[in-house]
mmCIF file of C-alpha atoms in Angstrom:
data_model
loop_
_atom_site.group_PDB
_atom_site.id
_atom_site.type_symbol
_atom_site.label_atom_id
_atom_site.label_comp_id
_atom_site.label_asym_id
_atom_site.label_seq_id
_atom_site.Cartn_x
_atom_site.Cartn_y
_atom_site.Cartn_z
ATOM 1 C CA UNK Q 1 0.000 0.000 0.000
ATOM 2 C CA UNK Q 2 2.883 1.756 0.927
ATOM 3 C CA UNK Q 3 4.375 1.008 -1.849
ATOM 4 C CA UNK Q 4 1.719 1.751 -4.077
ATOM 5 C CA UNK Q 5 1.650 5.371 -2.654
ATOM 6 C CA UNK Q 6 5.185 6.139 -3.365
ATOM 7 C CA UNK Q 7 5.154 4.883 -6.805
ATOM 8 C CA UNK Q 8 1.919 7.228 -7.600
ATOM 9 C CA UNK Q 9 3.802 10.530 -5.923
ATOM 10 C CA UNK Q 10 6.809 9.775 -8.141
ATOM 11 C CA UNK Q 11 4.550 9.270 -11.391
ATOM 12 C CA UNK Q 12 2.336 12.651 -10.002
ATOM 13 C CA UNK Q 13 5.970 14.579 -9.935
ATOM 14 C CA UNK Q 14 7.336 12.943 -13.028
ATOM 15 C CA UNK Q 15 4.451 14.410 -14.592
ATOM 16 C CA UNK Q 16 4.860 18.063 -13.037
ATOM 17 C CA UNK Q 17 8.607 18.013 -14.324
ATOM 18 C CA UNK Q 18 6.827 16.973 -17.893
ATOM 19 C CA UNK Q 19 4.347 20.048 -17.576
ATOM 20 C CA UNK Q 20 6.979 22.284 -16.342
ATOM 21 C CA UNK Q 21 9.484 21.028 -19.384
ATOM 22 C CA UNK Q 22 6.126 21.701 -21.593
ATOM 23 C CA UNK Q 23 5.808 25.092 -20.315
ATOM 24 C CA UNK Q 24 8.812 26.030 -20.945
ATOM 25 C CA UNK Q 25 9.125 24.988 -24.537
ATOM 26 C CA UNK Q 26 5.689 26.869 -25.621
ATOM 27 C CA UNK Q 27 7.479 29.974 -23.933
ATOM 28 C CA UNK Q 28 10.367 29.199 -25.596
ATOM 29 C CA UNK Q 29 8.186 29.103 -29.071
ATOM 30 C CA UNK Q 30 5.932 31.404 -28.363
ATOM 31 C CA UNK Q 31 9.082 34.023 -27.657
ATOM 32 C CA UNK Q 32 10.926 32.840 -30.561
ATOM 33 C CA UNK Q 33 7.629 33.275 -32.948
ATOM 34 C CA UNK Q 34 7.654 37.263 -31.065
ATOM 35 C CA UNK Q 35 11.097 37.568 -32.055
ATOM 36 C CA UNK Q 36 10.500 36.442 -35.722
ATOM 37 C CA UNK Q 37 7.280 38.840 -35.742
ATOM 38 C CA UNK Q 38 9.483 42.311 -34.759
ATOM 39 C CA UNK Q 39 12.418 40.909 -36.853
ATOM 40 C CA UNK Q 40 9.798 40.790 -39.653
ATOM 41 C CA UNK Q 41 8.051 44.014 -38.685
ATOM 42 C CA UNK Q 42 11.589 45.939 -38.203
ATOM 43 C CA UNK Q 43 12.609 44.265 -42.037
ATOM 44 C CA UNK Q 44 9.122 45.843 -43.587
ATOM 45 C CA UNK Q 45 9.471 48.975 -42.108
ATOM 46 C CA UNK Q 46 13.412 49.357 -43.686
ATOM 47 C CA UNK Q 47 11.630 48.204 -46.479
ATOM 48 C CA UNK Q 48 9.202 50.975 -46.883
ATOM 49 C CA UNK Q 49 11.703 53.497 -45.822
ATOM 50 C CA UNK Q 50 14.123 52.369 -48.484
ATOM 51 C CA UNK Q 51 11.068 52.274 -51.222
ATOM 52 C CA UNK Q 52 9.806 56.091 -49.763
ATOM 53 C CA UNK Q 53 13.577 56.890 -50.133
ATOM 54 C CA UNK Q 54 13.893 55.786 -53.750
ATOM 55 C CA UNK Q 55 10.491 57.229 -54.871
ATOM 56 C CA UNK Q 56 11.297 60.803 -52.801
ATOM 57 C CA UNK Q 57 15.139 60.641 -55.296
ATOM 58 C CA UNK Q 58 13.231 59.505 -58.605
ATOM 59 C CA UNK Q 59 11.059 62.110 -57.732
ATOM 60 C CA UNK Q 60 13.406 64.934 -56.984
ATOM 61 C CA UNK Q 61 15.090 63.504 -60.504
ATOM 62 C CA UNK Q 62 12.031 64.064 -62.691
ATOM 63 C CA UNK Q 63 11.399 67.465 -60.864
ATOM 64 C CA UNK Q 64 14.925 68.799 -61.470
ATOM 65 C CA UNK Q 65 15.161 67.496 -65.179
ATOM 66 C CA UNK Q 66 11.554 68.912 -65.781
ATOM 67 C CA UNK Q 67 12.716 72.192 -64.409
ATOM 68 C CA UNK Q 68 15.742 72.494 -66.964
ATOM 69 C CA UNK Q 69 14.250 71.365 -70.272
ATOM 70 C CA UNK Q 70 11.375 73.444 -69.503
ATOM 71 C CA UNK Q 71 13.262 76.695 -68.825
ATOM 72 C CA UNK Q 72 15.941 75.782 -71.263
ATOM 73 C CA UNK Q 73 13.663 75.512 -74.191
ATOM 74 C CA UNK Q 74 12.860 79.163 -75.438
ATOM 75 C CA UNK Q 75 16.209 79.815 -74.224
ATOM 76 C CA UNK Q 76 17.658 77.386 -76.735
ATOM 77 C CA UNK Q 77 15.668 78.484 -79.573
ATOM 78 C CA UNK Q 78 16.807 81.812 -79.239
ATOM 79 C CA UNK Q 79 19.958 81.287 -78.747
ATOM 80 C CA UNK Q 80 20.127 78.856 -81.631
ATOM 81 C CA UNK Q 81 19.005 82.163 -84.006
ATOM 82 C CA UNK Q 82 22.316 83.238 -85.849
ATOM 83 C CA UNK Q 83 21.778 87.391 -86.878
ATOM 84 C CA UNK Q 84 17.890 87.325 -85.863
ATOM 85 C CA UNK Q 85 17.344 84.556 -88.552
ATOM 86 C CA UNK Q 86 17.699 80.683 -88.370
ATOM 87 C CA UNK Q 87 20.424 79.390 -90.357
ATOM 88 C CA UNK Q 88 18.970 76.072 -90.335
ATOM 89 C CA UNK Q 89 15.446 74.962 -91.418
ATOM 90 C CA UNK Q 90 13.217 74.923 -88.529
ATOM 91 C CA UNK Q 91 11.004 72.215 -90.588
ATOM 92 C CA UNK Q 92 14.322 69.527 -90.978
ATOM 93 C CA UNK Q 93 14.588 70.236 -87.008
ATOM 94 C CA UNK Q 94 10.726 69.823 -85.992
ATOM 95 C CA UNK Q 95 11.541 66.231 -88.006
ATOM 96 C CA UNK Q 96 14.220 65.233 -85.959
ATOM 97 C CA UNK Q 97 12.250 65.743 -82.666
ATOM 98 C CA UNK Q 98 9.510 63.400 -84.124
ATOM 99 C CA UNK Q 99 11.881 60.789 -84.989
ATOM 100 C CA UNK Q 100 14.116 61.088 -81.951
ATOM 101 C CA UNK Q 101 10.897 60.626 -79.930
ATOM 102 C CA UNK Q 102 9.493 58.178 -82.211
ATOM 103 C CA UNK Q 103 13.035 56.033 -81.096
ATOM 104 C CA UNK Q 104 12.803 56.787 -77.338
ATOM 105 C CA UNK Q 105 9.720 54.886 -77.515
ATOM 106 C CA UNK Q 106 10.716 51.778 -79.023
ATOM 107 C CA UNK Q 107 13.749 51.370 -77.183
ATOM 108 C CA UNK Q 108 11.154 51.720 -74.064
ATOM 109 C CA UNK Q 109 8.896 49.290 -75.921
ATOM 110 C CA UNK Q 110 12.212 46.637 -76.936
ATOM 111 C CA UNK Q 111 12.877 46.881 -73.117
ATOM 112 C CA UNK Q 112 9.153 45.965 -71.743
ATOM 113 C CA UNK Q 113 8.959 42.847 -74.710
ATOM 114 C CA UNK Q 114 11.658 41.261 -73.409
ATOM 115 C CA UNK Q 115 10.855 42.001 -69.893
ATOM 116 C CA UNK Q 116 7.238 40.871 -70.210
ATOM 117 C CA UNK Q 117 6.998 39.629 -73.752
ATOM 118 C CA UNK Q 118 4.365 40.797 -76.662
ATOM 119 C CA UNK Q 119 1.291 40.947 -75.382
ATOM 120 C CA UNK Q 120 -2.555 42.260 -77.168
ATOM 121 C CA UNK Q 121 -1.814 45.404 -76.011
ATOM 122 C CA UNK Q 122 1.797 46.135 -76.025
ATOM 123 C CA UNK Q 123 2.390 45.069 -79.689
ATOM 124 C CA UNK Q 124 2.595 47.425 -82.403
ATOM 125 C CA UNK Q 125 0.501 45.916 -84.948
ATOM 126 C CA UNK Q 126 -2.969 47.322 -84.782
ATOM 127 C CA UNK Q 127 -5.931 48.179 -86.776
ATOM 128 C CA UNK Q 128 -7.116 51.324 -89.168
ATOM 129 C CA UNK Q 129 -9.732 51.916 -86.532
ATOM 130 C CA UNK Q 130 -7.319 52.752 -84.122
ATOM 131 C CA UNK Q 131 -4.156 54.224 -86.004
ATOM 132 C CA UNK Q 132 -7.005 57.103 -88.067
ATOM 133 C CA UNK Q 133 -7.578 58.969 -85.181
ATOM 134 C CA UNK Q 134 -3.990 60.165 -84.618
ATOM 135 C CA UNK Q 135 -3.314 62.300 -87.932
ATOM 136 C CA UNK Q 136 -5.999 64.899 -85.981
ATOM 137 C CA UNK Q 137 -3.423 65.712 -83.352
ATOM 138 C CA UNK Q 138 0.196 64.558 -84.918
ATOM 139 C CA UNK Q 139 -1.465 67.380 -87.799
ATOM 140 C CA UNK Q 140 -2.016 70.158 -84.326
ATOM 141 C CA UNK Q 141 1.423 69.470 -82.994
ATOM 142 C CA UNK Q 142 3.198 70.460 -86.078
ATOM 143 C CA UNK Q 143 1.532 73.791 -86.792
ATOM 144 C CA UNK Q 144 1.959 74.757 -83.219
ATOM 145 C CA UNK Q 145 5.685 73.579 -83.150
ATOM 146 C CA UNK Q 146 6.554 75.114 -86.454
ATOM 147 C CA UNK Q 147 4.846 78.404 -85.314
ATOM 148 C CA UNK Q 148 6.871 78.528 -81.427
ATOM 149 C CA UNK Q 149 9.606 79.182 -83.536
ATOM 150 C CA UNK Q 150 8.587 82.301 -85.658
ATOM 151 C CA UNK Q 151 6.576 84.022 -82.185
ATOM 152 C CA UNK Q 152 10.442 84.514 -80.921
ATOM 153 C CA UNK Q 153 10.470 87.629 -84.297
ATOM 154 C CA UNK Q 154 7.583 89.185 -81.603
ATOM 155 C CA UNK Q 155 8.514 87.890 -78.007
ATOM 156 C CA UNK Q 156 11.468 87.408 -75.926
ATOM 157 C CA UNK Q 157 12.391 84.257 -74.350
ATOM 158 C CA UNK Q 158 11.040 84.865 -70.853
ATOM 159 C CA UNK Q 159 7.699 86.512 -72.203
ATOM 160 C CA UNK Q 160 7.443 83.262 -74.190
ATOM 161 C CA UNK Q 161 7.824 81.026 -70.848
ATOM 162 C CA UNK Q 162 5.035 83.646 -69.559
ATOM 163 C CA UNK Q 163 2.551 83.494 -72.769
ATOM 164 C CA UNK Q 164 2.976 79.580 -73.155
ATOM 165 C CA UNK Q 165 0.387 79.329 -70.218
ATOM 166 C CA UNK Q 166 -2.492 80.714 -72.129
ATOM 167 C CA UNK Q 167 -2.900 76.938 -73.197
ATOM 168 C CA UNK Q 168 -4.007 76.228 -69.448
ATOM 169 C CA UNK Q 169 -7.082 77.884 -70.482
ATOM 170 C CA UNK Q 170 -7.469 76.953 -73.656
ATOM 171 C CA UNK Q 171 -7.348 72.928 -72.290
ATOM 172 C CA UNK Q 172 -9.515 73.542 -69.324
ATOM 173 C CA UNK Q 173 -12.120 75.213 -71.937
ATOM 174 C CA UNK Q 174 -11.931 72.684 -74.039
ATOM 175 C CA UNK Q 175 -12.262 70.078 -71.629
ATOM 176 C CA UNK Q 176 -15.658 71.519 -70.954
ATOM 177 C CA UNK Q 177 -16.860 71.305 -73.970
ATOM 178 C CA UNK Q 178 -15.468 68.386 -75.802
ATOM 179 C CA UNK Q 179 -15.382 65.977 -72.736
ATOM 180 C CA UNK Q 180 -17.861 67.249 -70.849
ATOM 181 C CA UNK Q 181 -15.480 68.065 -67.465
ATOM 182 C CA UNK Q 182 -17.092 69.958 -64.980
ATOM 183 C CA UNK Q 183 -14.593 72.650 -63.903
ATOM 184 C CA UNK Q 184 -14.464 74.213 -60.203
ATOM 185 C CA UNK Q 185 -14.737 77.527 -59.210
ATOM 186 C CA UNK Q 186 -11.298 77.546 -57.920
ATOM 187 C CA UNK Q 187 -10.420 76.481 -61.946
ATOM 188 C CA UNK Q 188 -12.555 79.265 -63.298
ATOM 189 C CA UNK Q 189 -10.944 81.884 -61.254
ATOM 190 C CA UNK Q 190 -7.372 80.437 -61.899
ATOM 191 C CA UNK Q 191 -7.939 81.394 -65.504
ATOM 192 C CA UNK Q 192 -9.017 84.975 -64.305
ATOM 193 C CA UNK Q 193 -6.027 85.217 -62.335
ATOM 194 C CA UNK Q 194 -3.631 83.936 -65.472
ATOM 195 C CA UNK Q 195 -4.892 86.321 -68.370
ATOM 196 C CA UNK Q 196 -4.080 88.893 -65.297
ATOM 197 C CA UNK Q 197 -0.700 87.748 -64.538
ATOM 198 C CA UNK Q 198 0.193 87.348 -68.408
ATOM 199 C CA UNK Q 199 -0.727 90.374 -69.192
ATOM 200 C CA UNK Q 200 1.159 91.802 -66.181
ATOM 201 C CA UNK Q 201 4.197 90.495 -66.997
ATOM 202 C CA UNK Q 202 4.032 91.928 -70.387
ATOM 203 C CA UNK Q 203 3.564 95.839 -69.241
ATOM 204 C CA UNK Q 204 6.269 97.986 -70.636
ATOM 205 C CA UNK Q 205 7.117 101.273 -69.180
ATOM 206 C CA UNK Q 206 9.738 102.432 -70.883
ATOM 207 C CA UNK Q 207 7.860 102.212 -74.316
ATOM 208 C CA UNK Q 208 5.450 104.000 -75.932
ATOM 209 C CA UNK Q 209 3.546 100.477 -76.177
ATOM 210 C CA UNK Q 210 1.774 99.720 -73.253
ATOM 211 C CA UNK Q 211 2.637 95.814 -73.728
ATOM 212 C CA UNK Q 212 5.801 94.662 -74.526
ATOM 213 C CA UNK Q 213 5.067 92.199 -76.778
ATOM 214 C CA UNK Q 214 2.753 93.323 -80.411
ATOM 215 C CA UNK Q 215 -0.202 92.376 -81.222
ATOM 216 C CA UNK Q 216 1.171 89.641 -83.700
ATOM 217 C CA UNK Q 217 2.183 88.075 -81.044
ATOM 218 C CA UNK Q 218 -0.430 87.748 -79.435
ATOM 219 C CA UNK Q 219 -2.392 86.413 -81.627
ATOM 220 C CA UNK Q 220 0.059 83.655 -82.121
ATOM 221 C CA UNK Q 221 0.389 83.205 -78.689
ATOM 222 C CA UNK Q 222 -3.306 82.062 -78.708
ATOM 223 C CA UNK Q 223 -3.557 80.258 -81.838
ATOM 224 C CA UNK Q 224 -0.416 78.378 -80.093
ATOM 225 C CA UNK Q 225 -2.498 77.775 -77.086
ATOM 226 C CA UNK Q 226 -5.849 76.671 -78.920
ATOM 227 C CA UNK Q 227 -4.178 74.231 -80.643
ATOM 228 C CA UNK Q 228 -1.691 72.826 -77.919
ATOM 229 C CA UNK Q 229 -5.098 72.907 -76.161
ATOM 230 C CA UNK Q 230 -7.033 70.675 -78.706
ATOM 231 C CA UNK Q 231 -4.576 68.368 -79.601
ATOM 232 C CA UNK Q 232 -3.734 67.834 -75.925
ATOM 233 C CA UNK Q 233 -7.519 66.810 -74.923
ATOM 234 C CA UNK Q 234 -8.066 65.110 -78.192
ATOM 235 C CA UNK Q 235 -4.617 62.945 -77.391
ATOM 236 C CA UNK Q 236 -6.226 61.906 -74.061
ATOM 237 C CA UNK Q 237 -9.497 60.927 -75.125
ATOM 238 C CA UNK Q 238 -7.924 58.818 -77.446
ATOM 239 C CA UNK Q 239 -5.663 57.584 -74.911
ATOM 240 C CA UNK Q 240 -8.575 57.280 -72.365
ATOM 241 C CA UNK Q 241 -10.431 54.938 -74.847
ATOM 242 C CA UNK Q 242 -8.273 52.145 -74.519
ATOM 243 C CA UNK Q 243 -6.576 52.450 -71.247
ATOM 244 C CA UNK Q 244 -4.691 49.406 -71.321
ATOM 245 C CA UNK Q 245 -2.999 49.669 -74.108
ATOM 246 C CA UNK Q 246 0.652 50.425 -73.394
ATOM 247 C CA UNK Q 247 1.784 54.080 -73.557
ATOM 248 C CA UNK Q 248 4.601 53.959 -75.750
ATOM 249 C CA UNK Q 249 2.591 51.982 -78.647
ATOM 250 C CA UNK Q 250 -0.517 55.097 -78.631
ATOM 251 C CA UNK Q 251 3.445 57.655 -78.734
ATOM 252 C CA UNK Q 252 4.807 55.434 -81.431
ATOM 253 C CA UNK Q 253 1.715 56.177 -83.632
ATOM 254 C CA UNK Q 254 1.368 59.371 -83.181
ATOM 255 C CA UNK Q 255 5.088 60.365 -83.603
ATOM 256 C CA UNK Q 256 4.907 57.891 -86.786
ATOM 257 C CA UNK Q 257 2.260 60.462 -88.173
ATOM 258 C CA UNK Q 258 3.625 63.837 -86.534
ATOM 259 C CA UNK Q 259 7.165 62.774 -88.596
ATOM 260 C CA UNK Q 260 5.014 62.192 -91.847
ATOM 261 C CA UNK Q 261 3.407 65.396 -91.903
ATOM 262 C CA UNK Q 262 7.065 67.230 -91.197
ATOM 263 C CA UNK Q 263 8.272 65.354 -94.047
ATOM 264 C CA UNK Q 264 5.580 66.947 -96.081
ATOM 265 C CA UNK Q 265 6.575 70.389 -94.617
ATOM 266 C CA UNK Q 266 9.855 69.608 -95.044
ATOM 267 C CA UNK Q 267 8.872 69.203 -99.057
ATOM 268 C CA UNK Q 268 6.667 72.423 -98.917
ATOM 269 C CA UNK Q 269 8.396 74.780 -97.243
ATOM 270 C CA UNK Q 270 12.177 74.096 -97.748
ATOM 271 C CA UNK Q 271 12.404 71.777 -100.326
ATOM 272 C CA UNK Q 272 14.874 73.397 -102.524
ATOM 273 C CA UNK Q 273 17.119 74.440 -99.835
ATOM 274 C CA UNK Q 274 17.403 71.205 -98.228
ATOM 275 C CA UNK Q 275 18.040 69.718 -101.756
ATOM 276 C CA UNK Q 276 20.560 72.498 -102.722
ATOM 277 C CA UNK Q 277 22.618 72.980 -99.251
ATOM 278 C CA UNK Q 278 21.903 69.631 -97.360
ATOM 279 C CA UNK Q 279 19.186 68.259 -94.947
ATOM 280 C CA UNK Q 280 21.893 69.646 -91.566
ATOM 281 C CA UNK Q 281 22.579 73.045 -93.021
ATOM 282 C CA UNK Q 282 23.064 75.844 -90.466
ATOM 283 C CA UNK Q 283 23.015 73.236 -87.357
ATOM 284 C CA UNK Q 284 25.269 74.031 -84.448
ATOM 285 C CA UNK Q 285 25.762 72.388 -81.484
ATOM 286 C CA UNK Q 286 22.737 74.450 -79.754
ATOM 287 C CA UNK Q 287 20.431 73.519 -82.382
ATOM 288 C CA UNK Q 288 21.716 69.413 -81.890
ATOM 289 C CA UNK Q 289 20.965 70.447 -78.033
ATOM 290 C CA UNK Q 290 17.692 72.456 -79.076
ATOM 291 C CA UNK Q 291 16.377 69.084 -80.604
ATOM 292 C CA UNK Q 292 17.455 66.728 -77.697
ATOM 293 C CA UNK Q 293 15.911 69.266 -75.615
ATOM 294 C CA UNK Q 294 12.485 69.261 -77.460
ATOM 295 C CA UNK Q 295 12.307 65.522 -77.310
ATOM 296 C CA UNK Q 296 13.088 64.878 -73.813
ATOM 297 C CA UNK Q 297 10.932 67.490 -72.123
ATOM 298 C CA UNK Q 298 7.745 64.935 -73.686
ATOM 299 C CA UNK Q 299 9.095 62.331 -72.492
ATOM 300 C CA UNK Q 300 9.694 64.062 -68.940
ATOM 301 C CA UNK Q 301 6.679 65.173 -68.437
ATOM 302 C CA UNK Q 302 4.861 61.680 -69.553
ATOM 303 C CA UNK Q 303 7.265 60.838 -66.005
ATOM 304 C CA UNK Q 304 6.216 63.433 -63.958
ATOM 305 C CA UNK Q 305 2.753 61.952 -64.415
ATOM 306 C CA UNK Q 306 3.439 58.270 -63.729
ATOM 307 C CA UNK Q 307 6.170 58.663 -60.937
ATOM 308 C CA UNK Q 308 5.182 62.535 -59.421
ATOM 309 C CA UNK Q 309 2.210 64.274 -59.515
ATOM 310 C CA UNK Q 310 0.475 67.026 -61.245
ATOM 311 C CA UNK Q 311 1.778 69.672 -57.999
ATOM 312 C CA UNK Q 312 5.475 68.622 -59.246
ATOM 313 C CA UNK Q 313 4.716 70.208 -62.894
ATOM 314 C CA UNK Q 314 3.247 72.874 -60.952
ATOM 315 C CA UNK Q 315 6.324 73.955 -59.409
ATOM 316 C CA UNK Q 316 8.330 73.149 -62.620
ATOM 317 C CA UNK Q 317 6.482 75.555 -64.624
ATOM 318 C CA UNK Q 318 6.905 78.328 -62.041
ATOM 319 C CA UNK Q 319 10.410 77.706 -61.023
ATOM 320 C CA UNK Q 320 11.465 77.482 -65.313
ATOM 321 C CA UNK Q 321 9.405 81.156 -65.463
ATOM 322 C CA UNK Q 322 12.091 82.505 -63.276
ATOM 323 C CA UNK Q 323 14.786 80.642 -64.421
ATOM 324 C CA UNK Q 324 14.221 81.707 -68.400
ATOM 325 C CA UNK Q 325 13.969 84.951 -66.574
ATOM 326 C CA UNK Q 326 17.354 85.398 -65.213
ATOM 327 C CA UNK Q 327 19.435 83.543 -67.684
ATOM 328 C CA UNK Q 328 17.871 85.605 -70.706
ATOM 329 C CA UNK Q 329 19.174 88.878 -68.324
ATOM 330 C CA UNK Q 330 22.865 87.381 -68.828
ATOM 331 C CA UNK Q 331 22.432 85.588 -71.613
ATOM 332 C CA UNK Q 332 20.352 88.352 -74.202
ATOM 333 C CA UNK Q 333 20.179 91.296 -71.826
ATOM 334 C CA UNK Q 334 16.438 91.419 -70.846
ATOM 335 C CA UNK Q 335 15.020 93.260 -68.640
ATOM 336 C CA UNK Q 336 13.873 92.005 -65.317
ATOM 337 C CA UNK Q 337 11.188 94.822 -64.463
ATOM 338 C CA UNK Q 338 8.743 94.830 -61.353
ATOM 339 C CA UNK Q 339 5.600 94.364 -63.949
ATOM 340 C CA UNK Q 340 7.457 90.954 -65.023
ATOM 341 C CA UNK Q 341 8.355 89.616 -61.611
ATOM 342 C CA UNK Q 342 4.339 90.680 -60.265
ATOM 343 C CA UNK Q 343 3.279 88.889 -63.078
ATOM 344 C CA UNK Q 344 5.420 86.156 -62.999
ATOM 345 C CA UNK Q 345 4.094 85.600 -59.403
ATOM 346 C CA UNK Q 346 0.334 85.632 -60.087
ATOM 347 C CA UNK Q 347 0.669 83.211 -62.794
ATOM 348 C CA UNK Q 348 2.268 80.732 -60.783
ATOM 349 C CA UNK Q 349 -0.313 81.280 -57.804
ATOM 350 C CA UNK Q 350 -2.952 81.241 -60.443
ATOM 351 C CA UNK Q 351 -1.371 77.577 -61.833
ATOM 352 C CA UNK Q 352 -1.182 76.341 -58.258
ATOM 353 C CA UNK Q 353 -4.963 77.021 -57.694
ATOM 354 C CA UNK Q 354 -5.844 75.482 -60.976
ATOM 355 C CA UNK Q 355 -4.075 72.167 -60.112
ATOM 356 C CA UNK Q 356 -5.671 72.661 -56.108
ATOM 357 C CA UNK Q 357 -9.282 73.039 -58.151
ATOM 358 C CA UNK Q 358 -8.574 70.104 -60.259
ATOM 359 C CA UNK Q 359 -7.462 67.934 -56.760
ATOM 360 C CA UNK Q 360 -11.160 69.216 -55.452
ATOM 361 C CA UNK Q 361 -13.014 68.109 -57.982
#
């Protein structure tokens, strides 16, 4: 009985010692599965730093490069003048943009095949339904190109940088009307504010004029921004029609077209001087810049859109205003006057509260 008793107090603390070992093991688990859990949380949390890190530096990229090629761009043509005149033909250069562009976006296409392979709507075979629609705007683009060059015989490079914003109205008009966008009142009063601030900037005091630039060139200025309007809403309908279909492809097109129809310029316009002194006559090393320039700045700002936002062109546009501004004083000795820099400032308030409308819509 004895016995018996003994035995069952050595099985009963056997037991304990097998609970306690138990125990001790799950706490042993259950600390090691903690562990795992803030190693894991402390790894996703470098993670995200390092991926708000790289997207803050491809950001601050875009923004920068934006910035230049935007400010650099009347600069450029200007600069690329030779005696008041160009020395090269202005049709021959508009052709080169189309085809460098047209080349940026099949290297990006070559690179996404063999990433991802040809797929239904990455591939560049496609049907007449969907190539007709992009002679409308490839036709837009090349009057408005072809005529930023001659508005620099009536406006100077920074007045250009200031007049170039008409086409904010002229898009958010015709996004009213042709797809049926409902603008704010912040947007309405934006455009109020711009006409104020371009006009501004173009007072001239020291003139019997009372604005700087004539009326010519004015009235180029906003055939300019009707068309860079159009085309531009026109473009994104067509764009917004098939959404999926890769980016690059819907560019390929419509640089295809934009370089036919400066080939037929080309055979209009300067035929005989192409023919007679060569298709790079007069081309410098600005005008080879000018070019590179006039390509990339479409391509940057397809970035800013993907990578930034709509604030970041925002700030690009305002910060290039100043910048044309300052070089042109060293550069062609303009004149920075208080009517410019007021102006200056109320357009780029009145393009921040048109992009703060179009957030509140």
């Amino acid at each position: 009985m004895e016995y018996r008793k003994i035995r069952d107090e050595g099985d009963d603390r056997e037991t304990g010692i097998q609970d306690v070992e138990s125990l001790r093991e799950k706490s042993v688990l259950l600390s090691g599965a903690v562990l795992d859990n803030r190693l894991a949380s402390v790894g996703e949390t470098k993670t995200d730093s390092h991926r708000a890190k790289a997207k803050w530096k491809l950001k601050s990229v875009v923004t920068l490069a934006l910035t230049i090629l935007t400010s650099s761009q009347a600069i450029l043509i200007v600069w690329s003048k030779r005696a008041g005149k160009y020395e090269y033909s202005v049709t021959t250069a508009n052709f080169l943009v189309e085809t460098l562009k047209c080349a940026i976006s099949l290297v990006a296409l070559a690179r996404i095949w063999k990433k991802e392979g040809v797929t239904e709507d990455n591939r560049l075979s496609t049907t007449l339904d969907e190539v007709i629609v992009y002679p409308i705007p490839a036709a837009l683009y090349l009057v408005k190109n072809l005529l930023q060059y001659y508005i620099f015989a009536y406006v100077d490079a920074p007045g250009y940088q200031i007049l170039k914003n008409l086409n904010i109205i002229s898009t958010g008009v015709l996004y009213r009307i042709i797809l049926k966008k409902r603008l704010s009142e912040i947007q309405w009063a934006a455009f109020i504010l711009l006409t104020a601030g371009c006009t501004t900037a173009q007072l001239n005091s020291n003139s019997d004029r009372v604005l700087q630039t004539p009326f010519q060139g004015w009235v180029m200025a906003i055939v300019m921004a009707l068309l860079s309007g159009f085309a531009g809403v026109y473009t994104e309908a067509i764009i917004k029609k098939r959404p999926s279909r890769n980016i690059n492809v819907q560019n390929f097109w419509l640089y295809i077209f934009g370089m036919g129809f400066n080939a037929i310029a080309i055979l209009v316009q300067d035929f005989d001087a192409v023919m007679n002194k060569g298709f790079l006559h007069g081309y410098s090393p600005i005008t080879v810049l000018m070019i590179f320039n006039h390509a990339l700045s479409g391509i940057a700002v397809s970035m800013v859109m993907k990578y930034a936002d709509n604030i970041v062109k925002v700030y690009s546009t305002s910060v290039a205003m100043l910048l044309t501004a300052v070089v042109s004083v060293y550069l062609f000795g303009f004149h920075l006057s208080l009517a410019f820099f007021l102006g200056t400032t109320v357009v780029s308030v009145a393009i921040y509260l048109h992009s703060a409308g179009k957030m509140q819509r």
